PDB file of C-alpha atoms and ligand atoms in Angstrom:
ATOM      1  CA  MET A  46     -39.859  27.042  38.803  1.00 97.00           C
ATOM      2  CA  ILE A  47     -36.103  25.202  39.067  1.00 97.00           C
ATOM      3  CA  ARG A  48     -35.659  25.318  35.212  1.00 98.00           C
ATOM      4  CA  ASP A  49     -32.560  22.010  34.535  1.00 98.00           C
ATOM      5  CA  ILE A  50     -30.392  24.247  32.697  1.00 98.00           C
ATOM      6  CA  ASP A  51     -30.461  27.178  35.294  1.00 98.00           C
ATOM      7  CA  ILE A  52     -28.512  24.276  37.844  1.00 98.00           C
ATOM      8  CA  THR A  53     -25.876  23.457  34.569  1.00 98.00           C
ATOM      9  CA  ARG A  54     -25.225  27.024  33.607  1.00 98.00           C
ATOM     10  CA  ILE A  55     -25.043  28.443  37.644  1.00 98.00           C
ATOM     11  CA  ILE A  56     -22.172  25.334  37.802  1.00 98.00           C
ATOM     12  CA  VAL A  57     -20.261  26.170  34.523  1.00 98.00           C
ATOM     13  CA  GLU A  58     -20.357  29.847  35.297  1.00 98.00           C
ATOM     14  CA  GLU A  59     -18.755  29.980  38.595  1.00 97.00           C
ATOM     15  CA  PHE A  60     -16.346  26.807  38.326  1.00 97.00           C
ATOM     16  CA  LEU A  61     -14.790  29.395  35.681  1.00 97.00           C
ATOM     17  CA  ASN A  62     -15.066  32.281  37.284  1.00 97.00           C
ATOM     18  CA  ASP A  63     -12.989  30.688  40.060  1.00 95.00           C
ATOM     19  CA  PHE A  64     -10.507  28.713  38.118  1.00 97.00           C
ATOM     20  CA  LEU A  65      -9.537  31.790  35.911  1.00 97.00           C
ATOM     21  CA  LYS A  66      -9.000  33.509  38.917  1.00 96.00           C
ATOM     22  CA  SER A  67      -6.676  30.851  39.707  1.00 97.00           C
ATOM     23  CA  ILE A  68      -4.210  30.548  36.730  1.00 98.00           C
ATOM     24  CA  GLU A  69      -0.954  32.704  37.592  1.00 98.00           C
ATOM     25  CA  ILE A  70      -1.006  32.513  41.641  1.00 98.00           C
ATOM     26  CA  ASP A  71       1.293  33.106  44.232  1.00 98.00           C
ATOM     27  CA  VAL A  72       2.149  29.220  45.363  1.00 98.00           C
ATOM     28  CA  ALA A  73       0.662  25.656  44.220  1.00 98.00           C
ATOM     29  CA  ILE A  74       0.543  23.309  46.931  1.00 99.00           C
ATOM     30  CA  VAL A  75       0.111  19.513  45.359  1.00 99.00           C
ATOM     31  CA  GLY A  76      -1.522  17.546  47.796  1.00 98.00           C
ATOM     32  CA  ALA A  77      -3.686  18.640  50.380  1.00 98.00           C
ATOM     33  CA  GLY A  78      -2.906  16.160  53.257  1.00 98.00           C
ATOM     34  CA  PRO A  79      -1.839  17.665  56.158  1.00 98.00           C
ATOM     35  CA  SER A  80       0.768  18.885  55.217  1.00 98.00           C
ATOM     36  CA  GLY A  81      -0.089  20.840  52.515  1.00 98.00           C
ATOM     37  CA  LEU A  82      -3.446  22.502  54.064  1.00 98.00           C
ATOM     38  CA  THR A  83      -1.457  23.540  57.152  1.00 98.00           C
ATOM     39  CA  ALA A  84       0.602  25.247  54.351  1.00 98.00           C
ATOM     40  CA  ALA A  85      -1.361  26.444  52.768  1.00 98.00           C
ATOM     41  CA  LYS A  86      -3.322  28.225  55.865  1.00 98.00           C
ATOM     42  CA  TYR A  87      -0.434  30.501  57.051  1.00 98.00           C
ATOM     43  CA  ILE A  88       0.138  31.581  53.533  1.00 98.00           C
ATOM     44  CA  ALA A  89      -3.276  32.070  52.823  1.00 98.00           C
ATOM     45  CA  GLU A  90      -2.960  34.465  56.543  1.00 98.00           C
ATOM     46  CA  LYS A  91      -0.668  36.367  54.736  1.00 98.00           C
ATOM     47  CA  GLU A  92      -2.826  37.632  51.930  1.00 97.00           C
ATOM     48  CA  LYS A  93      -1.376  35.457  48.827  1.00 98.00           C
ATOM     49  CA  LYS A  94      -3.341  33.675  46.498  1.00 98.00           C
ATOM     50  CA  VAL A  95      -2.675  29.915  47.289  1.00 98.00           C
ATOM     51  CA  ILE A  96      -4.103  27.244  45.497  1.00 98.00           C
ATOM     52  CA  ILE A  97      -4.208  23.104  46.609  1.00 98.00           C
ATOM     53  CA  PHE A  98      -4.664  20.907  43.790  1.00 98.00           C
ATOM     54  CA  GLU A  99      -5.979  17.439  45.215  1.00 98.00           C
ATOM     55  CA  ARG A 100      -5.872  14.335  43.102  1.00 98.00           C
ATOM     56  CA  LYS A 101      -9.048  12.942  44.935  1.00 98.00           C
ATOM     57  CA  LEU A 102     -12.914  14.187  45.372  1.00 98.00           C
ATOM     58  CA  SER A 103     -11.869  14.342  49.245  1.00 97.00           C
ATOM     59  CA  PRO A 104      -9.263  16.684  50.715  1.00 98.00           C
ATOM     60  CA  GLY A 105      -7.462  15.259  54.416  1.00 98.00           C
ATOM     61  CA  GLY A 106      -4.634  12.857  52.596  1.00 98.00           C
ATOM     62  CA  GLY A 107      -3.874  10.364  55.055  1.00 97.00           C
ATOM     63  CA  MET A 108      -5.778  11.699  57.863  1.00 97.00           C
ATOM     64  CA  TRP A 109      -8.861  10.674  57.948  1.00 96.00           C
ATOM     65  CA  GLY A 110      -7.708   6.833  59.139  1.00 95.00           C
ATOM     66  CA  GLY A 111      -5.446   7.996  61.702  1.00 95.00           C
ATOM     67  CA  GLY A 112      -4.054   5.006  62.420  1.00 95.00           C
ATOM     68  CA  ILE A 113      -5.207   1.239  61.323  1.00 96.00           C
ATOM     69  CA  GLY A 114      -8.314   2.842  60.527  1.00 96.00           C
ATOM     70  CA  TYR A 115      -8.693   3.762  63.758  1.00 97.00           C
ATOM     71  CA  PRO A 116      -9.467   7.427  63.457  1.00 97.00           C
ATOM     72  CA  ILE A 117      -7.416   9.106  66.355  1.00 97.00           C
ATOM     73  CA  ILE A 118      -4.476  11.629  65.566  1.00 95.00           C
ATOM     74  CA  VAL A 119      -1.421  11.206  68.002  1.00 97.00           C
ATOM     75  CA  LEU A 120       1.047  13.773  68.506  1.00 97.00           C
ATOM     76  CA  LYS A 121       4.272  14.810  69.902  1.00 97.00           C
ATOM     77  CA  GLN A 122       5.282  17.809  68.792  1.00 97.00           C
ATOM     78  CA  GLY A 123       2.760  20.204  66.776  1.00 96.00           C
ATOM     79  CA  TYR A 124      -0.535  19.904  69.047  1.00 96.00           C
ATOM     80  CA  GLU A 125      -0.827  23.992  68.791  1.00 97.00           C
ATOM     81  CA  ILE A 126      -1.389  23.889  64.956  1.00 98.00           C
ATOM     82  CA  LEU A 127      -4.615  21.779  65.675  1.00 98.00           C
ATOM     83  CA  GLU A 128      -5.876  23.903  69.001  1.00 97.00           C
ATOM     84  CA  GLU A 129      -5.773  26.841  66.439  1.00 97.00           C
ATOM     85  CA  ALA A 130      -7.663  25.111  64.248  1.00 97.00           C
ATOM     86  CA  GLY A 131     -10.009  24.718  66.662  1.00 97.00           C
ATOM     87  CA  VAL A 132      -9.513  20.876  67.144  1.00 98.00           C
ATOM     88  CA  LYS A 133     -10.006  19.480  70.722  1.00 97.00           C
ATOM     89  CA  CYS A 134      -6.830  18.249  71.675  1.00 97.00           C
ATOM     90  CA  LYS A 135      -6.137  15.991  74.957  1.00 97.00           C
ATOM     91  CA  GLU A 136      -3.249  14.901  76.782  1.00 97.00           C
ATOM     92  CA  LYS A 137      -2.259  11.365  77.001  1.00 98.00           C
ATOM     93  CA  ASP A 138       0.721   9.149  78.307  1.00 97.00           C
ATOM     94  CA  GLY A 139       2.911  12.428  77.499  1.00 97.00           C
ATOM     95  CA  TYR A 140       1.350  12.829  73.733  1.00 98.00           C
ATOM     96  CA  TRP A 141      -1.432  14.700  72.518  1.00 98.00           C
ATOM     97  CA  VAL A 142      -4.924  13.034  70.845  1.00 98.00           C
ATOM     98  CA  ALA A 143      -7.310  14.392  68.458  1.00 98.00           C
ATOM     99  CA  ASN A 144     -10.330  13.073  66.941  1.00 98.00           C
ATOM    100  CA  ALA A 145      -9.172  12.148  62.950  1.00 98.00           C
ATOM    101  CA  ILE A 146     -12.352  13.299  61.300  1.00 98.00           C
ATOM    102  CA  GLU A 147     -12.140  16.804  63.718  1.00 98.00           C
ATOM    103  CA  ALA A 148      -8.801  17.583  62.308  1.00 98.00           C
ATOM    104  CA  VAL A 149      -9.541  17.091  58.572  1.00 98.00           C
ATOM    105  CA  ALA A 150     -12.651  18.486  58.959  1.00 98.00           C
ATOM    106  CA  LYS A 151     -10.768  21.362  60.887  1.00 98.00           C
ATOM    107  CA  LEU A 152      -7.148  22.261  58.934  1.00 98.00           C
ATOM    108  CA  VAL A 153      -9.663  22.464  55.587  1.00 98.00           C
ATOM    109  CA  SER A 154     -11.896  24.596  57.356  1.00 98.00           C
ATOM    110  CA  SER A 155      -9.434  26.798  58.554  1.00 97.00           C
ATOM    111  CA  ALA A 156      -7.407  26.717  55.208  1.00 98.00           C
ATOM    112  CA  ILE A 157     -10.493  27.802  53.215  1.00 98.00           C
ATOM    113  CA  ASN A 158     -10.947  30.574  56.073  1.00 98.00           C
ATOM    114  CA  ALA A 159      -7.894  32.023  55.629  1.00 98.00           C
ATOM    115  CA  GLY A 160      -8.147  32.377  51.952  1.00 98.00           C
ATOM    116  CA  ALA A 161      -7.034  29.190  50.090  1.00 98.00           C
ATOM    117  CA  LYS A 162      -8.900  27.185  47.426  1.00 98.00           C
ATOM    118  CA  ILE A 163      -8.906  23.218  47.185  1.00 98.00           C
ATOM    119  CA  PHE A 164      -9.642  21.776  43.333  1.00 98.00           C
ATOM    120  CA  ASN A 165     -10.046  18.504  43.493  1.00 98.00           C
ATOM    121  CA  GLY A 166     -10.298  15.911  41.181  1.00 98.00           C
ATOM    122  CA  MET A 167      -7.452  17.897  39.716  1.00 98.00           C
ATOM    123  CA  THR A 168      -3.954  15.771  39.256  1.00 98.00           C
ATOM    124  CA  VAL A 169      -0.571  17.505  38.871  1.00 98.00           C
ATOM    125  CA  GLU A 170       1.161  15.466  36.186  1.00 98.00           C
ATOM    126  CA  ASP A 171       3.854  18.259  35.289  1.00 98.00           C
ATOM    127  CA  VAL A 172       5.282  21.466  36.385  1.00 98.00           C
ATOM    128  CA  ILE A 173       6.303  24.333  34.172  1.00 98.00           C
ATOM    129  CA  VAL A 174      10.386  25.391  34.023  1.00 98.00           C
ATOM    130  CA  LYS A 175      12.139  28.369  32.772  1.00 98.00           C
ATOM    131  CA  ASP A 176      15.708  29.092  32.771  1.00 97.00           C
ATOM    132  CA  GLY A 177      16.392  26.014  35.542  1.00 97.00           C
ATOM    133  CA  LYS A 178      13.166  27.642  37.980  1.00 98.00           C
ATOM    134  CA  VAL A 179      10.009  25.829  38.381  1.00 98.00           C
ATOM    135  CA  ASN A 180       7.313  28.493  37.305  1.00 98.00           C
ATOM    136  CA  GLY A 181       3.790  26.283  38.356  1.00 98.00           C
ATOM    137  CA  VAL A 182       2.081  23.351  37.433  1.00 98.00           C
ATOM    138  CA  VAL A 183       0.719  21.449  34.737  1.00 98.00           C
ATOM    139  CA  ILE A 184      -2.286  19.963  35.685  1.00 98.00           C
ATOM    140  CA  ASN A 185      -5.569  17.014  34.533  1.00 98.00           C
ATOM    141  CA  TRP A 186      -8.480  15.855  35.651  1.00 98.00           C
ATOM    142  CA  SER A 187      -7.845  12.591  37.632  1.00 98.00           C
ATOM    143  CA  SER A 188     -10.662  11.146  35.987  1.00 98.00           C
ATOM    144  CA  ILE A 189      -9.021  11.881  32.256  1.00 98.00           C
ATOM    145  CA  MET A 190      -6.296  10.079  33.391  1.00 97.00           C
ATOM    146  CA  GLU A 191      -7.519   7.582  35.569  1.00 97.00           C
ATOM    147  CA  ALA A 192      -9.411   6.717  32.108  1.00 98.00           C
ATOM    148  CA  GLY A 193      -5.926   6.632  30.361  1.00 97.00           C
ATOM    149  CA  LEU A 194      -7.776   8.948  27.831  1.00 98.00           C
ATOM    150  CA  HIS A 195      -5.131  10.989  25.499  1.00 97.00           C
ATOM    151  CA  VAL A 196      -6.207  14.787  26.682  1.00 98.00           C
ATOM    152  CA  ASP A 197      -3.315  17.606  27.029  1.00 98.00           C
ATOM    153  CA  PRO A 198      -3.009  19.434  30.369  1.00 98.00           C
ATOM    154  CA  VAL A 199      -3.270  23.208  31.136  1.00 98.00           C
ATOM    155  CA  SER A 200      -0.826  24.989  33.074  1.00 98.00           C
ATOM    156  CA  ILE A 201      -1.073  27.312  36.612  1.00 98.00           C
ATOM    157  CA  GLU A 202       2.139  30.137  37.010  1.00 98.00           C
ATOM    158  CA  ALA A 203       2.903  30.100  40.184  1.00 98.00           C
ATOM    159  CA  LYS A 204       5.875  32.017  41.777  1.00 98.00           C
ATOM    160  CA  ALA A 205       6.598  28.848  44.417  1.00 98.00           C
ATOM    161  CA  VAL A 206       5.556  25.151  43.906  1.00 98.00           C
ATOM    162  CA  ILE A 207       5.275  23.006  46.826  1.00 99.00           C
ATOM    163  CA  ASP A 208       5.414  19.128  46.659  1.00 99.00           C
ATOM    164  CA  ALA A 209       2.745  17.779  49.429  1.00 99.00           C
ATOM    165  CA  THR A 210       1.614  14.327  47.841  1.00 98.00           C
ATOM    166  CA  GLY A 211       3.519  12.313  51.283  1.00 98.00           C
ATOM    167  CA  HIS A 212       4.492   8.806  50.278  1.00 98.00           C
ATOM    168  CA  ASP A 213       5.307   9.146  46.579  1.00 98.00           C
ATOM    169  CA  CYS A 214       6.500  12.530  46.610  1.00 98.00           C
ATOM    170  CA  ASN A 215       5.213  12.829  42.705  1.00 98.00           C
ATOM    171  CA  VAL A 216       6.543  16.191  41.757  1.00 98.00           C
ATOM    172  CA  ALA A 217       9.906  15.421  43.286  1.00 98.00           C
ATOM    173  CA  LYS A 218       9.777  12.363  41.176  1.00 98.00           C
ATOM    174  CA  ILE A 219       9.019  14.475  37.800  1.00 98.00           C
ATOM    175  CA  VAL A 220      11.682  16.908  38.253  1.00 98.00           C
ATOM    176  CA  GLU A 221      13.893  14.598  39.335  1.00 98.00           C
ATOM    177  CA  LYS A 222      13.244  12.635  36.211  1.00 98.00           C
ATOM    178  CA  LYS A 223      13.588  15.468  33.479  1.00 98.00           C
ATOM    179  CA  TYR A 224      16.746  17.756  35.952  1.00 97.00           C
ATOM    180  CA  GLY A 225      18.023  16.143  38.590  1.00 98.00           C
ATOM    181  CA  LEU A 226      17.511  17.785  42.454  1.00 98.00           C
ATOM    182  CA  LYS A 227      19.531  20.256  43.810  1.00 97.00           C
ATOM    183  CA  THR A 228      19.499  18.240  46.973  1.00 97.00           C
ATOM    184  CA  PRO A 229      23.220  16.467  47.966  1.00 96.00           C
ATOM    185  CA  THR A 230      22.477  13.184  46.319  1.00 96.00           C
ATOM    186  CA  GLY A 231      20.413  15.225  43.289  1.00 97.00           C
ATOM    187  CA  LYS A 232      18.238  12.352  43.350  1.00 97.00           C
ATOM    188  CA  ILE A 233      15.213  10.815  45.329  1.00 98.00           C
ATOM    189  CA  GLU A 234      16.627   8.567  48.358  1.00 98.00           C
ATOM    190  CA  GLY A 235      13.268   6.867  48.823  1.00 98.00           C
ATOM    191  CA  GLU A 236      11.378   6.612  52.277  1.00 98.00           C
ATOM    192  CA  LYS A 237      12.978   4.311  54.963  1.00 98.00           C
ATOM    193  CA  ALA A 238      11.835   1.955  57.141  1.00 98.00           C
ATOM    194  CA  MET A 239       9.357   2.325  60.345  1.00 98.00           C
ATOM    195  CA  TRP A 240      11.225   4.757  63.230  1.00 98.00           C
ATOM    196  CA  ALA A 241       8.789   7.269  64.712  1.00 97.00           C
ATOM    197  CA  ASP A 242      10.927   9.589  66.741  1.00 97.00           C
ATOM    198  CA  GLU A 243      13.731  10.239  64.020  1.00 98.00           C
ATOM    199  CA  GLY A 244      11.018  10.420  61.343  1.00 98.00           C
ATOM    200  CA  GLU A 245       8.961  12.966  63.291  1.00 97.00           C
ATOM    201  CA  ARG A 246      12.829  14.950  63.785  1.00 97.00           C
ATOM    202  CA  LYS A 247      13.731  14.252  59.774  1.00 98.00           C
ATOM    203  CA  THR A 248      10.622  15.526  58.491  1.00 98.00           C
ATOM    204  CA  LEU A 249      11.373  19.017  59.516  1.00 97.00           C
ATOM    205  CA  GLU A 250      14.926  18.734  58.899  1.00 97.00           C
ATOM    206  CA  ASN A 251      14.031  17.904  55.338  1.00 98.00           C
ATOM    207  CA  THR A 252      11.630  20.359  54.500  1.00 98.00           C
ATOM    208  CA  GLY A 253      12.630  23.141  52.256  1.00 98.00           C
ATOM    209  CA  GLU A 254      13.449  23.685  48.785  1.00 98.00           C
ATOM    210  CA  ILE A 255      14.486  20.799  46.439  1.00 98.00           C
ATOM    211  CA  PHE A 256      14.946  22.661  43.164  1.00 98.00           C
ATOM    212  CA  PRO A 257      15.021  26.165  42.549  1.00 98.00           C
ATOM    213  CA  GLY A 258      10.947  27.537  42.969  1.00 98.00           C
ATOM    214  CA  LEU A 259       9.968  23.820  44.235  1.00 98.00           C
ATOM    215  CA  TYR A 260       9.758  22.912  48.070  1.00 98.00           C
ATOM    216  CA  VAL A 261       8.765  19.597  49.778  1.00 98.00           C
ATOM    217  CA  THR A 262       7.076  18.949  52.768  1.00 98.00           C
ATOM    218  CA  GLY A 263       5.984  16.064  54.872  1.00 98.00           C
ATOM    219  CA  MET A 264       5.554  12.286  53.658  1.00 98.00           C
ATOM    220  CA  ALA A 265       6.826  13.701  50.409  1.00 98.00           C
ATOM    221  CA  ALA A 266      10.317  15.516  52.333  1.00 98.00           C
ATOM    222  CA  ASN A 267      11.480  12.117  53.923  1.00 98.00           C
ATOM    223  CA  ALA A 268      10.826  10.213  50.859  1.00 98.00           C
ATOM    224  CA  VAL A 269      13.496  12.815  48.733  1.00 98.00           C
ATOM    225  CA  MET A 270      15.564  12.730  51.450  1.00 98.00           C
ATOM    226  CA  GLY A 271      15.796   8.870  52.455  1.00 98.00           C
ATOM    227  CA  ALA A 272      14.571   9.543  56.298  1.00 98.00           C
ATOM    228  CA  PRO A 273      12.211   6.707  57.734  1.00 98.00           C
ATOM    229  CA  ARG A 274       8.520   7.132  57.804  1.00 98.00           C
ATOM    230  CA  MET A 275       7.069   7.331  61.137  1.00 97.00           C
ATOM    231  CA  GLY A 276       3.767   5.807  61.292  1.00 96.00           C
ATOM    232  CA  PRO A 277       0.544   7.359  62.702  1.00 96.00           C
ATOM    233  CA  ILE A 278       1.712   9.963  64.523  1.00 97.00           C
ATOM    234  CA  PHE A 279       1.220  13.588  62.749  1.00 97.00           C
ATOM    235  CA  GLY A 280       2.619  16.461  64.631  1.00 97.00           C
ATOM    236  CA  GLY A 281       5.441  16.659  62.200  1.00 98.00           C
ATOM    237  CA  MET A 282       3.404  16.712  58.963  1.00 98.00           C
ATOM    238  CA  LEU A 283       1.609  19.600  60.878  1.00 98.00           C
ATOM    239  CA  LEU A 284       4.914  21.548  61.805  1.00 98.00           C
ATOM    240  CA  SER A 285       6.573  20.604  57.918  1.00 98.00           C
ATOM    241  CA  GLY A 286       3.628  22.499  56.898  1.00 98.00           C
ATOM    242  CA  LYS A 287       4.190  25.678  58.959  1.00 98.00           C
ATOM    243  CA  LYS A 288       7.845  25.507  58.040  1.00 98.00           C
ATOM    244  CA  VAL A 289       7.252  25.164  54.271  1.00 98.00           C
ATOM    245  CA  ALA A 290       5.247  27.826  54.619  1.00 98.00           C
ATOM    246  CA  GLU A 291       7.258  30.541  56.336  1.00 98.00           C
ATOM    247  CA  MET A 292      10.366  29.360  53.761  1.00 98.00           C
ATOM    248  CA  VAL A 293       8.550  30.268  50.672  1.00 98.00           C
ATOM    249  CA  LEU A 294       6.881  33.458  52.590  1.00 98.00           C
ATOM    250  CA  LYS A 295       9.845  34.593  53.097  1.00 98.00           C
ATOM    251  CA  ARG A 296      11.126  34.058  48.995  1.00 95.00           C
ATOM    252  CA  ILE A 297       7.978  35.840  46.959  1.00 94.00           C
TER     253      ILE A 297
HETATM  254  C1  48H B1661      -2.526  16.097  43.333  1.00 77.88           C
HETATM  255  C2  48H B1661      -1.916  14.861  44.434  1.00 77.88           C
HETATM  256  C3  48H B1661      -0.736  14.267  43.937  1.00 77.88           C
HETATM  257  C4  48H B1661      -0.814  14.666  42.548  1.00 77.88           C
HETATM  258  C5  48H B1661      -0.490  13.018  45.497  1.00 77.88           C
HETATM  259  O1  48H B1661      -0.314  11.284  52.031  1.00 77.88           O
HETATM  260  P1  48H B1661      -1.196  12.586  52.686  1.00 77.88           P
HETATM  261  O2  48H B1661      -1.845  12.890  53.427  1.00 77.88           O
HETATM  262  O3  48H B1661       0.901  13.675  52.587  1.00 77.88           O
HETATM  263  P2  48H B1661       1.086  14.226  53.968  1.00 77.88           P
HETATM  264  O4  48H B1661       2.905  14.303  53.846  1.00 77.88           O
HETATM  265  O5  48H B1661       0.844  15.903  54.069  1.00 77.88           O
HETATM  266  O6  48H B1661       0.908  13.462  55.382  1.00 77.88           O
HETATM  267  C6  48H B1661       1.409  12.171  55.078  1.00 77.88           C
HETATM  268  C7  48H B1661       0.591  11.067  56.432  1.00 77.88           C
HETATM  269  O7  48H B1661      -0.638  11.265  55.935  1.00 77.88           O
HETATM  270  C8  48H B1661       1.035   9.885  56.639  1.00 77.88           C
HETATM  271  O8  48H B1661       0.859   9.198  55.414  1.00 77.88           O
HETATM  272  C9  48H B1661       1.907   9.307  57.334  1.00 77.88           C
HETATM  273  C10 48H B1661       2.618  10.736  58.728  1.00 77.88           C
HETATM  274  N1  48H B1661       2.324   8.333  57.390  1.00 77.88           N
HETATM  275  C11 48H B1661       3.340   7.597  58.134  1.00 77.88           C
HETATM  276  C12 48H B1661       3.656   6.235  57.523  1.00 77.88           C
HETATM  277  O9  48H B1661       4.760   5.857  58.326  1.00 77.88           O
HETATM  278  O10 48H B1661       3.096   5.509  57.105  1.00 77.88           O
HETATM  279  O11 48H B1661      -1.216  13.611  51.502  1.00 77.88           O
HETATM  280  C13 48H B1661      -0.770  13.350  50.544  1.00 77.88           C
HETATM  281  C14 48H B1661      -2.090  14.302  48.846  1.00 77.88           C
HETATM  282  C15 48H B1661      -2.878  13.286  48.759  1.00 77.88           C
HETATM  283  O12 48H B1661      -4.719  13.581  49.003  1.00 77.88           O
HETATM  284  C16 48H B1661      -3.207  12.968  47.817  1.00 77.88           C
HETATM  285  O13 48H B1661      -4.465  12.152  46.916  1.00 77.88           O
HETATM  286  C17 48H B1661      -2.227  14.055  46.810  1.00 77.88           C
HETATM  287  O14 48H B1661      -1.277  14.496  48.331  1.00 77.88           O
HETATM  288  N2  48H B1661      -1.211  13.758  46.097  1.00 77.88           N
HETATM  289  N3  48H B1661      -2.668  15.216  44.410  1.00 77.88           N
HETATM  290  N4  48H B1661      -1.784  15.738  42.168  1.00 77.88           N
HETATM  291  N5  48H B1661       0.348  14.373  41.548  1.00 77.88           N
HETATM  292  N6  48H B1661      -0.262  13.010  44.282  1.00 77.88           N
END
């Protein structure tokens, strides 16, 4: 016999058990797009406790829709990261091509298999800063935030925080507003117009620590540093995720 309250109890107990194991962690990644998922996989593979907080219900960020809603991923570089995750890539006219649905599914799956955890429907609305260093994130349910309810958030302690929030660079914006960034200008430069070749190159160059304890990856790196967007080409996102993972692993 199915008891309705068994289902309730199991959901609440399991979630709380998971959540309580996730309040003191090595790395908090904000955003489960291609860069955040890739970073999570490489950090988790080194047995570090890594959690992705994703505002939406579904991880995958801007990858689902490929370009103009055609679910095709094009890459010039970094396709080996997709292949490592088990995604079938084929060569076409000097590029690599993959299916967007397969790419998202397998990046999510390989991050989870490596030991990363994803909390969905949770928005990072602030960070913890102590002695001039980011020490964690402050989270709330996205549904509460969207309803505009005055409900206070809770905190997660992390040795490093990665802003993988894409075009919006939401975590960098919070820190910029309250403290200024430790970048050459101290502020968010804003993403520039489309230039795929330069945008892809700069994504990697701009990946790094922008405030003690806070790292930026993917599209957010170009938005912070004032570099071009690159349109629907995804190799820079994957390589940036791998690069930030390597940088963070050296520091924690
Ligand atoms: C929790 C949050 C919050 C928050 C946002 O946009 P993404 O896919 O990011 P990247 O950098 O991995 O990939 C960018 C790529 O998808 C893209 O847009 C490209 C290549 N554009 C080129 C162009 O020219 O347009 O994923 C970011 C994720 C999303 O899932 C958000 O929901 C999530 O971050 N997010 N999660 N707390 N405060 N803000």
